[in-house]
Amino acid sequence: MRNLYTAMTFLVTLGACAADEGRAEYAPVPGKFPLTRWANDVSPENVLPEYPRPMLVRKNWMNLNGLWDYAVVAKDAQPPTSYQGKILVPFPIEAPLSGVGKMIHGFGGRDYRDSRLWYQRSFKTPAAWKNKRVLLHFGAVDWEETVSLNGTEL
């Protein structure tokens, strides 16, 4: 098993800013291997839209798969104020379907041991969720994650 040293950091903003996914351009990145015939069905609007655990379906839930901002920065750097591009979540940055298709070391001499991969996305929760508990679940974090919500680290 590959040992990853990259900390995954997520900035999530709830509130007045709605996601602007539909306007960003997305395309899979050609890789070493040809994409499968199902890759043509993947888009920011249609990326694993089903509930992730069919045996535990919840009545009220929101899928956050889609386009997020991303930045690869030095491990000890402050949170980014600008991002390097868009990544299609839930695919890892190296995957062709992410739309990035690069290893961490492809970003200005960065390496897994001295880097952080930041994701950022804004979205609105449904009005019916007001004053209710909301579970934020990230199912594919490889090593470490820090989540900030509306500027507050959780």
Short mmCIF file of N, CA and C in Angstrom, two decimals:
data_model
loop_
_atom_site.label_atom_id
_atom_site.label_comp_id
_atom_site.label_asym_id
_atom_site.label_seq_id
_atom_site.Cartn_x
_atom_site.Cartn_y
_atom_site.Cartn_z
N MET A 1 0.84 -1.19 0.00
CA MET A 1 0.00 0.00 0.00
C MET A 1 0.88 1.24 0.00
N ARG A 2 0.58 2.16 -0.84
CA ARG A 2 1.36 3.39 -0.93
C ARG A 2 1.08 4.25 0.30
N ASN A 3 2.14 4.76 0.90
CA ASN A 3 2.00 5.60 2.08
C ASN A 3 1.95 7.05 1.63
N LEU A 4 0.86 7.73 1.89
CA LEU A 4 0.71 9.12 1.48
C LEU A 4 1.03 10.04 2.64
N TYR A 5 1.80 11.06 2.36
CA TYR A 5 2.19 12.02 3.38
C TYR A 5 1.44 13.33 3.23
N THR A 6 0.61 13.43 2.24
CA THR A 6 -0.12 14.66 1.99
C THR A 6 -1.28 14.79 2.96
N ALA A 7 -1.40 15.92 3.56
CA ALA A 7 -2.57 16.18 4.40
C ALA A 7 -3.63 16.78 3.50
N MET A 8 -4.81 16.29 3.62
CA MET A 8 -5.91 16.82 2.84
C MET A 8 -6.61 17.85 3.71
N THR A 9 -6.79 19.03 3.22
CA THR A 9 -7.44 20.09 3.97
C THR A 9 -8.62 20.58 3.16
N PHE A 10 -9.74 20.72 3.81
CA PHE A 10 -10.95 21.14 3.13
C PHE A 10 -11.44 22.45 3.72
N LEU A 11 -11.78 23.37 2.89
CA LEU A 11 -12.44 24.59 3.31
C LEU A 11 -13.85 24.51 2.76
N VAL A 12 -14.82 24.51 3.61
CA VAL A 12 -16.21 24.42 3.18
C VAL A 12 -16.92 25.65 3.70
N THR A 13 -17.64 26.32 2.83
CA THR A 13 -18.34 27.53 3.23
C THR A 13 -19.83 27.32 3.03
N LEU A 14 -20.58 27.50 4.10
CA LEU A 14 -22.04 27.46 4.02
C LEU A 14 -22.54 28.88 4.05
N GLY A 15 -23.63 29.14 3.38
CA GLY A 15 -24.19 30.48 3.48
C GLY A 15 -24.66 31.03 2.16
N ALA A 16 -24.43 32.30 1.97
CA ALA A 16 -24.99 33.01 0.84
C ALA A 16 -24.39 32.62 -0.50
N CYS A 17 -23.20 32.06 -0.52
CA CYS A 17 -22.56 31.73 -1.80
C CYS A 17 -23.01 30.36 -2.27
N ALA A 18 -23.58 30.30 -3.43
CA ALA A 18 -23.98 29.02 -4.01
C ALA A 18 -22.84 28.49 -4.87
N ALA A 19 -22.78 27.20 -5.03
CA ALA A 19 -21.75 26.60 -5.89
C ALA A 19 -21.93 27.08 -7.32
N ASP A 20 -20.84 27.32 -8.00
CA ASP A 20 -20.87 27.82 -9.37
C ASP A 20 -20.32 26.75 -10.30
N GLU A 21 -20.77 25.52 -10.10
CA GLU A 21 -20.20 24.40 -10.81
C GLU A 21 -20.48 24.43 -12.31
N GLY A 22 -21.66 24.81 -12.70
CA GLY A 22 -22.06 24.68 -14.08
C GLY A 22 -21.26 25.54 -15.05
N ARG A 23 -20.63 26.61 -14.57
CA ARG A 23 -19.92 27.52 -15.46
C ARG A 23 -18.46 27.14 -15.68
N ALA A 24 -17.91 26.33 -14.80
CA ALA A 24 -16.50 25.96 -14.95
C ALA A 24 -16.37 24.88 -16.02
N GLU A 25 -15.27 24.93 -16.75
CA GLU A 25 -15.04 23.92 -17.77
C GLU A 25 -14.39 22.70 -17.15
N TYR A 26 -14.80 21.54 -17.61
CA TYR A 26 -14.25 20.29 -17.10
C TYR A 26 -14.01 19.35 -18.27
N ALA A 27 -12.91 18.65 -18.22
CA ALA A 27 -12.63 17.59 -19.19
C ALA A 27 -11.69 16.59 -18.54
N PRO A 28 -11.91 15.30 -18.75
CA PRO A 28 -10.95 14.33 -18.25
C PRO A 28 -9.59 14.55 -18.89
N VAL A 29 -8.55 14.18 -18.18
CA VAL A 29 -7.19 14.34 -18.67
C VAL A 29 -6.73 13.01 -19.26
N PRO A 30 -6.23 13.01 -20.48
CA PRO A 30 -5.72 11.74 -21.03
C PRO A 30 -4.60 11.20 -20.14
N GLY A 31 -4.65 9.90 -19.88
CA GLY A 31 -3.64 9.28 -19.04
C GLY A 31 -2.92 8.15 -19.74
N LYS A 32 -2.23 7.35 -18.96
CA LYS A 32 -1.49 6.21 -19.50
C LYS A 32 -2.43 5.17 -20.10
N PHE A 33 -3.61 5.06 -19.49
CA PHE A 33 -4.56 4.04 -19.90
C PHE A 33 -5.78 4.71 -20.53
N PRO A 34 -6.40 4.05 -21.50
CA PRO A 34 -7.61 4.64 -22.09
C PRO A 34 -8.74 4.68 -21.07
N LEU A 35 -9.60 5.68 -21.19
CA LEU A 35 -10.75 5.78 -20.30
C LEU A 35 -11.78 4.72 -20.70
N THR A 36 -12.56 4.26 -19.76
CA THR A 36 -13.59 3.27 -20.04
C THR A 36 -14.76 3.93 -20.75
N ARG A 37 -15.65 3.12 -21.25
CA ARG A 37 -16.82 3.67 -21.94
C ARG A 37 -17.74 4.44 -20.98
N TRP A 38 -17.65 4.16 -19.68
CA TRP A 38 -18.48 4.85 -18.69
C TRP A 38 -17.95 6.25 -18.38
N ALA A 39 -16.70 6.52 -18.70
CA ALA A 39 -16.12 7.84 -18.43
C ALA A 39 -16.87 8.95 -19.17
N ASN A 40 -17.45 8.63 -20.32
CA ASN A 40 -18.21 9.62 -21.07
C ASN A 40 -19.45 10.09 -20.32
N ASP A 41 -19.92 9.29 -19.35
CA ASP A 41 -21.11 9.65 -18.58
C ASP A 41 -20.78 10.56 -17.40
N VAL A 42 -19.50 10.74 -17.10
CA VAL A 42 -19.08 11.54 -15.94
C VAL A 42 -19.03 13.01 -16.34
N SER A 43 -19.65 13.83 -15.51
CA SER A 43 -19.61 15.29 -15.69
C SER A 43 -19.76 15.91 -14.30
N PRO A 44 -19.50 17.18 -14.15
CA PRO A 44 -19.69 17.81 -12.85
C PRO A 44 -21.13 17.69 -12.33
N GLU A 45 -22.08 17.58 -13.22
CA GLU A 45 -23.48 17.44 -12.81
C GLU A 45 -23.87 15.98 -12.59
N ASN A 46 -23.05 15.04 -13.04
CA ASN A 46 -23.39 13.62 -12.94
C ASN A 46 -22.14 12.82 -12.55
N VAL A 47 -21.74 12.97 -11.29
CA VAL A 47 -20.57 12.23 -10.81
C VAL A 47 -20.98 11.49 -9.53
N LEU A 48 -21.17 10.21 -9.68
CA LEU A 48 -21.59 9.35 -8.57
C LEU A 48 -22.73 9.99 -7.76
N PRO A 49 -23.87 10.23 -8.40
CA PRO A 49 -24.97 10.94 -7.74
C PRO A 49 -25.74 10.09 -6.73
N GLU A 50 -25.53 8.78 -6.74
CA GLU A 50 -26.29 7.92 -5.85
C GLU A 50 -25.78 8.02 -4.41
N TYR A 51 -26.65 7.65 -3.47
CA TYR A 51 -26.25 7.64 -2.06
C TYR A 51 -25.11 6.64 -1.90
N PRO A 52 -24.02 7.01 -1.20
CA PRO A 52 -22.83 6.15 -1.16
C PRO A 52 -22.99 4.81 -0.43
N ARG A 53 -23.96 4.70 0.46
CA ARG A 53 -24.17 3.44 1.17
C ARG A 53 -25.64 3.03 1.03
N PRO A 54 -25.95 2.26 0.01
CA PRO A 54 -27.35 1.93 -0.27
C PRO A 54 -28.10 1.30 0.91
N MET A 55 -27.40 0.60 1.78
CA MET A 55 -28.07 -0.03 2.93
C MET A 55 -28.38 0.97 4.05
N LEU A 56 -27.81 2.17 3.97
CA LEU A 56 -27.98 3.17 5.04
C LEU A 56 -28.52 4.49 4.49
N VAL A 57 -29.40 4.43 3.53
CA VAL A 57 -29.90 5.65 2.89
C VAL A 57 -30.62 6.52 3.92
N ARG A 58 -30.32 7.81 3.87
CA ARG A 58 -30.98 8.80 4.72
C ARG A 58 -32.00 9.56 3.87
N LYS A 59 -33.06 10.00 4.51
CA LYS A 59 -34.09 10.74 3.80
C LYS A 59 -33.56 12.09 3.31
N ASN A 60 -32.87 12.81 4.16
CA ASN A 60 -32.36 14.14 3.82
C ASN A 60 -30.84 14.09 3.73
N TRP A 61 -30.33 14.30 2.53
CA TRP A 61 -28.87 14.32 2.36
C TRP A 61 -28.51 15.14 1.14
N MET A 62 -27.26 15.57 1.07
CA MET A 62 -26.78 16.37 -0.04
C MET A 62 -25.45 15.78 -0.50
N ASN A 63 -25.32 15.56 -1.78
CA ASN A 63 -24.09 15.04 -2.36
C ASN A 63 -23.19 16.22 -2.73
N LEU A 64 -21.97 16.25 -2.21
CA LEU A 64 -21.04 17.33 -2.50
C LEU A 64 -20.06 16.98 -3.61
N ASN A 65 -20.26 15.85 -4.29
CA ASN A 65 -19.43 15.53 -5.44
C ASN A 65 -19.63 16.61 -6.50
N GLY A 66 -18.59 16.91 -7.22
CA GLY A 66 -18.65 17.93 -8.26
C GLY A 66 -17.35 18.70 -8.30
N LEU A 67 -17.37 19.87 -8.89
CA LEU A 67 -16.16 20.67 -9.02
C LEU A 67 -15.87 21.45 -7.74
N TRP A 68 -14.64 21.33 -7.27
CA TRP A 68 -14.12 22.07 -6.12
C TRP A 68 -12.88 22.82 -6.60
N ASP A 69 -12.52 23.90 -5.91
CA ASP A 69 -11.24 24.55 -6.15
C ASP A 69 -10.17 23.72 -5.47
N TYR A 70 -8.95 23.73 -6.02
CA TYR A 70 -7.85 23.02 -5.37
C TYR A 70 -6.57 23.83 -5.47
N ALA A 71 -5.67 23.59 -4.52
CA ALA A 71 -4.34 24.20 -4.54
C ALA A 71 -3.38 23.24 -3.85
N VAL A 72 -2.19 23.11 -4.41
CA VAL A 72 -1.11 22.33 -3.79
C VAL A 72 -0.10 23.36 -3.30
N VAL A 73 0.14 23.38 -1.99
CA VAL A 73 1.03 24.38 -1.40
C VAL A 73 2.01 23.69 -0.44
N ALA A 74 2.99 24.46 0.01
CA ALA A 74 3.96 23.95 0.99
C ALA A 74 3.23 23.57 2.27
N LYS A 75 3.73 22.54 2.94
CA LYS A 75 3.12 22.00 4.15
C LYS A 75 2.90 23.07 5.22
N ASP A 76 3.86 23.99 5.36
CA ASP A 76 3.77 24.99 6.42
C ASP A 76 3.18 26.32 5.95
N ALA A 77 2.66 26.37 4.74
CA ALA A 77 2.08 27.61 4.19
C ALA A 77 0.72 27.91 4.83
N GLN A 78 0.34 29.16 4.79
CA GLN A 78 -0.99 29.58 5.23
C GLN A 78 -2.02 29.05 4.23
N PRO A 79 -3.28 28.99 4.63
CA PRO A 79 -4.32 28.57 3.67
C PRO A 79 -4.25 29.44 2.42
N PRO A 80 -4.48 28.84 1.26
CA PRO A 80 -4.37 29.61 0.01
C PRO A 80 -5.45 30.69 -0.09
N THR A 81 -5.09 31.76 -0.76
CA THR A 81 -6.06 32.82 -1.06
C THR A 81 -6.52 32.73 -2.50
N SER A 82 -5.77 31.96 -3.31
CA SER A 82 -6.18 31.68 -4.68
C SER A 82 -5.89 30.20 -4.94
N TYR A 83 -6.56 29.67 -5.93
CA TYR A 83 -6.46 28.24 -6.20
C TYR A 83 -5.91 28.01 -7.60
N GLN A 84 -5.36 26.80 -7.83
CA GLN A 84 -4.71 26.50 -9.10
C GLN A 84 -5.68 26.00 -10.16
N GLY A 85 -6.86 25.65 -9.76
CA GLY A 85 -7.82 25.18 -10.74
C GLY A 85 -8.99 24.47 -10.08
N LYS A 86 -9.72 23.72 -10.90
CA LYS A 86 -10.88 22.95 -10.44
C LYS A 86 -10.53 21.48 -10.48
N ILE A 87 -11.07 20.74 -9.50
CA ILE A 87 -10.90 19.29 -9.45
C ILE A 87 -12.28 18.67 -9.30
N LEU A 88 -12.52 17.58 -10.02
CA LEU A 88 -13.80 16.90 -9.92
C LEU A 88 -13.74 15.88 -8.79
N VAL A 89 -14.43 16.18 -7.71
CA VAL A 89 -14.53 15.30 -6.55
C VAL A 89 -15.63 14.30 -6.84
N PRO A 90 -15.39 13.02 -6.60
CA PRO A 90 -14.53 12.40 -5.61
C PRO A 90 -13.21 11.84 -6.16
N PHE A 91 -12.81 12.19 -7.35
CA PHE A 91 -11.62 11.57 -7.93
C PHE A 91 -10.34 12.18 -7.36
N PRO A 92 -9.33 11.37 -7.11
CA PRO A 92 -8.06 11.90 -6.60
C PRO A 92 -7.36 12.74 -7.66
N ILE A 93 -6.51 13.64 -7.21
CA ILE A 93 -5.85 14.59 -8.09
C ILE A 93 -5.09 13.90 -9.23
N GLU A 94 -4.58 12.70 -9.00
CA GLU A 94 -3.81 11.98 -10.02
C GLU A 94 -4.68 11.35 -11.11
N ALA A 95 -5.95 11.15 -10.83
CA ALA A 95 -6.84 10.43 -11.74
C ALA A 95 -7.24 11.26 -12.95
N PRO A 96 -7.29 10.65 -14.13
CA PRO A 96 -7.74 11.39 -15.32
C PRO A 96 -9.12 12.02 -15.15
N LEU A 97 -10.04 11.33 -14.46
CA LEU A 97 -11.39 11.87 -14.31
C LEU A 97 -11.46 13.05 -13.36
N SER A 98 -10.40 13.32 -12.60
CA SER A 98 -10.38 14.50 -11.72
C SER A 98 -10.36 15.78 -12.52
N GLY A 99 -9.89 15.68 -13.78
CA GLY A 99 -9.72 16.87 -14.59
C GLY A 99 -8.36 17.52 -14.37
N VAL A 100 -7.57 17.00 -13.41
CA VAL A 100 -6.23 17.52 -13.13
C VAL A 100 -5.20 16.54 -13.68
N GLY A 101 -5.25 15.30 -13.22
CA GLY A 101 -4.39 14.26 -13.76
C GLY A 101 -2.91 14.45 -13.50
N LYS A 102 -2.56 15.02 -12.34
CA LYS A 102 -1.14 15.22 -12.00
C LYS A 102 -0.84 14.61 -10.65
N MET A 103 0.40 14.15 -10.51
CA MET A 103 0.89 13.73 -9.20
C MET A 103 1.29 15.00 -8.45
N ILE A 104 1.34 14.93 -7.13
CA ILE A 104 1.72 16.09 -6.33
C ILE A 104 3.08 16.63 -6.75
N HIS A 105 4.02 15.75 -7.07
CA HIS A 105 5.35 16.23 -7.45
C HIS A 105 5.35 16.96 -8.80
N GLY A 106 4.23 17.02 -9.47
CA GLY A 106 4.12 17.77 -10.72
C GLY A 106 3.81 19.24 -10.49
N PHE A 107 3.74 19.67 -9.24
CA PHE A 107 3.42 21.05 -8.91
C PHE A 107 4.64 21.75 -8.34
N GLY A 108 5.45 22.34 -9.19
CA GLY A 108 6.57 23.16 -8.76
C GLY A 108 7.53 22.50 -7.80
N GLY A 109 7.90 21.25 -8.07
CA GLY A 109 8.87 20.59 -7.20
C GLY A 109 8.29 20.10 -5.88
N ARG A 110 6.99 20.16 -5.73
CA ARG A 110 6.35 19.69 -4.48
C ARG A 110 6.51 18.18 -4.39
N ASP A 111 6.31 17.67 -3.21
CA ASP A 111 6.44 16.25 -2.93
C ASP A 111 5.41 15.92 -1.84
N TYR A 112 5.00 14.69 -1.73
CA TYR A 112 3.98 14.32 -0.74
C TYR A 112 4.38 14.70 0.68
N ARG A 113 5.66 14.60 1.00
CA ARG A 113 6.11 14.85 2.37
C ARG A 113 6.07 16.33 2.76
N ASP A 114 6.17 17.23 1.80
CA ASP A 114 6.25 18.65 2.15
C ASP A 114 5.10 19.47 1.57
N SER A 115 3.96 18.83 1.31
CA SER A 115 2.85 19.51 0.64
C SER A 115 1.53 19.33 1.37
N ARG A 116 0.63 20.22 1.06
CA ARG A 116 -0.76 20.11 1.47
C ARG A 116 -1.61 20.32 0.22
N LEU A 117 -2.63 19.53 0.10
CA LEU A 117 -3.59 19.66 -0.98
C LEU A 117 -4.87 20.24 -0.38
N TRP A 118 -5.20 21.45 -0.78
CA TRP A 118 -6.37 22.14 -0.26
C TRP A 118 -7.52 22.03 -1.26
N TYR A 119 -8.72 21.80 -0.72
CA TYR A 119 -9.95 21.82 -1.51
C TYR A 119 -10.83 22.91 -0.92
N GLN A 120 -11.61 23.57 -1.75
CA GLN A 120 -12.52 24.60 -1.27
C GLN A 120 -13.78 24.58 -2.12
N ARG A 121 -14.90 24.70 -1.44
CA ARG A 121 -16.18 24.77 -2.15
C ARG A 121 -17.19 25.49 -1.28
N SER A 122 -18.05 26.26 -1.90
CA SER A 122 -19.16 26.92 -1.21
C SER A 122 -20.46 26.27 -1.66
N PHE A 123 -21.39 26.15 -0.73
CA PHE A 123 -22.70 25.60 -1.07
C PHE A 123 -23.72 26.06 -0.04
N LYS A 124 -24.98 25.94 -0.39
CA LYS A 124 -26.07 26.28 0.52
C LYS A 124 -26.72 25.00 1.01
N THR A 125 -27.08 24.98 2.27
CA THR A 125 -27.88 23.86 2.77
C THR A 125 -29.35 24.20 2.54
N PRO A 126 -30.19 23.18 2.40
CA PRO A 126 -31.62 23.44 2.21
C PRO A 126 -32.21 24.18 3.41
N ALA A 127 -33.19 25.02 3.16
CA ALA A 127 -33.83 25.81 4.22
C ALA A 127 -34.40 24.90 5.31
N ALA A 128 -34.87 23.72 4.92
CA ALA A 128 -35.46 22.79 5.90
C ALA A 128 -34.43 22.29 6.92
N TRP A 129 -33.15 22.46 6.64
CA TRP A 129 -32.10 22.01 7.56
C TRP A 129 -31.75 23.06 8.62
N LYS A 130 -32.35 24.23 8.54
CA LYS A 130 -32.02 25.31 9.48
C LYS A 130 -32.23 24.84 10.92
N ASN A 131 -31.25 25.11 11.77
CA ASN A 131 -31.26 24.75 13.19
C ASN A 131 -31.28 23.25 13.43
N LYS A 132 -30.81 22.47 12.45
CA LYS A 132 -30.71 21.02 12.62
C LYS A 132 -29.25 20.61 12.58
N ARG A 133 -28.95 19.46 13.12
CA ARG A 133 -27.59 18.93 13.06
C ARG A 133 -27.31 18.47 11.63
N VAL A 134 -26.11 18.78 11.15
CA VAL A 134 -25.71 18.38 9.80
C VAL A 134 -24.41 17.59 9.93
N LEU A 135 -24.41 16.39 9.39
CA LEU A 135 -23.23 15.54 9.39
C LEU A 135 -22.48 15.78 8.09
N LEU A 136 -21.21 16.15 8.20
CA LEU A 136 -20.36 16.36 7.03
C LEU A 136 -19.42 15.16 6.96
N HIS A 137 -19.55 14.36 5.90
CA HIS A 137 -18.79 13.11 5.80
C HIS A 137 -17.91 13.13 4.56
N PHE A 138 -16.61 12.91 4.75
CA PHE A 138 -15.68 12.80 3.64
C PHE A 138 -15.23 11.35 3.60
N GLY A 139 -15.58 10.64 2.53
CA GLY A 139 -15.35 9.21 2.49
C GLY A 139 -14.07 8.76 1.83
N ALA A 140 -13.24 9.65 1.34
CA ALA A 140 -12.07 9.19 0.60
C ALA A 140 -10.80 9.95 0.98
N VAL A 141 -10.67 10.29 2.24
CA VAL A 141 -9.46 10.96 2.70
C VAL A 141 -8.42 9.90 2.99
N ASP A 142 -7.24 10.04 2.37
CA ASP A 142 -6.21 9.01 2.49
C ASP A 142 -5.42 9.06 3.80
N TRP A 143 -5.19 10.24 4.33
CA TRP A 143 -4.28 10.28 5.46
C TRP A 143 -4.72 11.22 6.57
N GLU A 144 -4.91 12.46 6.27
CA GLU A 144 -5.24 13.46 7.28
C GLU A 144 -6.15 14.50 6.66
N GLU A 145 -7.08 15.01 7.45
CA GLU A 145 -7.91 16.07 6.95
C GLU A 145 -8.18 17.07 8.06
N THR A 146 -8.31 18.29 7.68
CA THR A 146 -8.74 19.37 8.57
C THR A 146 -9.86 20.06 7.83
N VAL A 147 -10.99 20.23 8.48
CA VAL A 147 -12.14 20.84 7.83
C VAL A 147 -12.42 22.18 8.50
N SER A 148 -12.56 23.21 7.67
CA SER A 148 -12.98 24.53 8.15
C SER A 148 -14.35 24.80 7.58
N LEU A 149 -15.24 25.27 8.41
CA LEU A 149 -16.60 25.57 8.01
C LEU A 149 -16.88 27.02 8.35
N ASN A 150 -17.16 27.84 7.35
CA ASN A 150 -17.39 29.27 7.55
C ASN A 150 -16.23 29.90 8.31
N GLY A 151 -15.00 29.48 7.99
CA GLY A 151 -13.81 30.05 8.61
C GLY A 151 -13.43 29.48 9.96
N THR A 152 -14.20 28.53 10.46
CA THR A 152 -13.91 27.92 11.76
C THR A 152 -13.45 26.50 11.57
N GLU A 153 -12.27 26.16 12.10
CA GLU A 153 -11.77 24.79 12.00
C GLU A 153 -12.61 23.87 12.89
N LEU A 154 -13.07 22.78 12.33
CA LEU A 154 -13.91 21.83 13.08
C LEU A 154 -13.05 20.78 13.76
#
